[in-house]
């Protein structure tokens, strides 16, 4: 029996023994072509037209050289996809057969055997098409004809009487970043970007399963609401793990509630608070002893509350998880690739592990990307990473005609139905920076809006984000899962109220070109965006080139991989303030990463010192969608920049921070622990050769989950010393991890000696480092992941480093190499 016949036999047996089955059509032999052409070419599903054109060697890789410019024609073309597949006469005996597209990008017509079945207009929706009566035994042909999203968007824009900013992207329900951003290329895709299935079913099928938790900090109240569509009314059986329940279904939609005893189950805890305990449930629907349908879900027991209470300074904004306030430490997420189908399960899980390893507990999914793949949320569930989930609207004005609003409503229902059981989901947010765009960005003046035009924009905004989306959430979610925030930020960074209530995007640094030190003053209740750019690793920079890399700041390829119009100028301006601007590219790459890490350290520590006034810090941004100079802490190839190593230190559960005032150096101890902390802190002023010049001790009891000023050192105490040649070491003998090196001057004003850095190999993947004098910002160069990098090392101490894979040779650089005269 050959493999094809064996597969058909086994598949038929599956149909006969079960009432529901699913068959993927993604692996069929798909073809594609420009709609103008005659010849079909091989295609992959899931995929995008750009990837298919690359695979067929019709276009160069847009990530390399300046090839992005060469592929812009693609967005203006229409593209056709098709495949043939067989259906057996036995399969056709099923009562219902549905063709399910999990993602079509974006405007398309779906044909089956020449019959137009569906027109689609939303990348983010699931399309379920009954096809039993259009299928035939033997060969069948699916065709999906995609229209240009850019051209269609332009036609839709003509229906509005005034010019919309960022037109036509805001008229198109697809990933907004594809139209270009200040960290990403313009690559407007089309194609079948998610899996396709044929679903065969009889009698009834399970639509959704919702876990409902009403009091889960006591792990005592849990039920499952199972939504079932019955084609045939009658008696059925529903099994949920060991619970066996006989049910009677009417024709149409039925909701069956199944209570579940949670005795012995443990709470799901965010990273840093305990284990992310997860539990598997199997739901099975049967009739006459035959399995009809089934679903598997994984849940965690937890409560999440967003607490906003008026106080003497404004209004609080913090998350309470499992009954305890949680200081949020985390980042913002953009899509991990300009071509989303190329993202792998492994890359999702690695990036989320990288956030866990850096002591984070939340990721905000930014509203200009995509609702992420199931693997993203699964990884967050497993690693205790909470998710702030934006809906996919960003930085523009959006229409509010009936067709658009109905489309969005169905989009929200589809995505919420898919995501709601993930314990990681903490918040649903309407959009990114649209309230601010309307109020602060001056588009109305730029496009010469009339008073009525401006009123219409605000009316449309309120309709979409204060009516349609929250109403759709209320229809889909119970109160335990329905925490909604209309827009992030709630108030723009130019207004004083942005620092006293709601969440804040502070861009006075970078956009406003304010000094890093302004972060110490601009601290809001919850900082959901702020950031500074840094270059990617040398390895990722080299990947920008198709040939031999020319690592030169004037190289056109390197310039093309900086998407902010003034990016290089801003970086250089800040470099002049704090460092020197090296001529050598490797040194420039290194010091620009240090610059980014320094700025973000100042910000994060200022936020954490202000606890509980401030209860969250989410920096912009974790990752990249292509090789680029950007705000990310991890570059496109997954390499940690200096900033990510610093973020790990700055997010430690217990941390020492120093704030300089006019007369003092104030030392804070910040603890996120839910227990009291007894400390014995040692303060030492050390010169760069290791000599102790001044010292003091301090013992204290620090309450749970608090930021406390434990000592002030008056500047007069240290006046006799040359502070440009010294460092303040703050440490604890009881806790070796609790250590801080505080430098009194900006890096360019520190008088560094030349270090002799020694490396002692312990094993192929472990070595020990030491130095004769202070070595500042040691940079280990090599194609591997170092357990630590961009760190300071004092004389008389050593540090062990592990490698993810062995290296023949490790290159070492320190700040002295860049700052020497």
XYZ file of C-alpha atoms in Angstrom, residues 327-332 355 358-364 385 526-528 530 604 616-622 643 647 651:
30
model
C 5.345 46.785 40.247
C 5.441 46.299 36.484
C 8.854 45.865 34.857
C 8.910 45.267 31.147
C 8.951 46.366 27.584
C 7.044 46.965 24.349
C 12.358 38.951 28.989
C 15.936 40.051 32.414
C 13.549 40.037 35.420
C 10.567 41.408 33.493
C 6.931 40.650 34.201
C 4.993 42.408 31.410
C 5.084 42.993 27.655
C 2.912 45.526 25.876
C 4.878 37.418 31.576
C 2.885 54.274 34.860
C 5.499 54.763 32.140
C 4.304 52.703 29.173
C 10.113 55.873 26.570
C 14.316 52.825 34.874
C 5.237 50.507 36.163
C 7.950 50.969 33.568
C 7.694 49.551 30.033
C 10.561 50.705 27.820
C 10.390 51.051 24.071
C 11.208 48.465 22.660
C 12.245 44.815 23.065
C 20.829 47.815 26.988
C 17.826 46.076 31.800
C 15.070 45.084 36.898
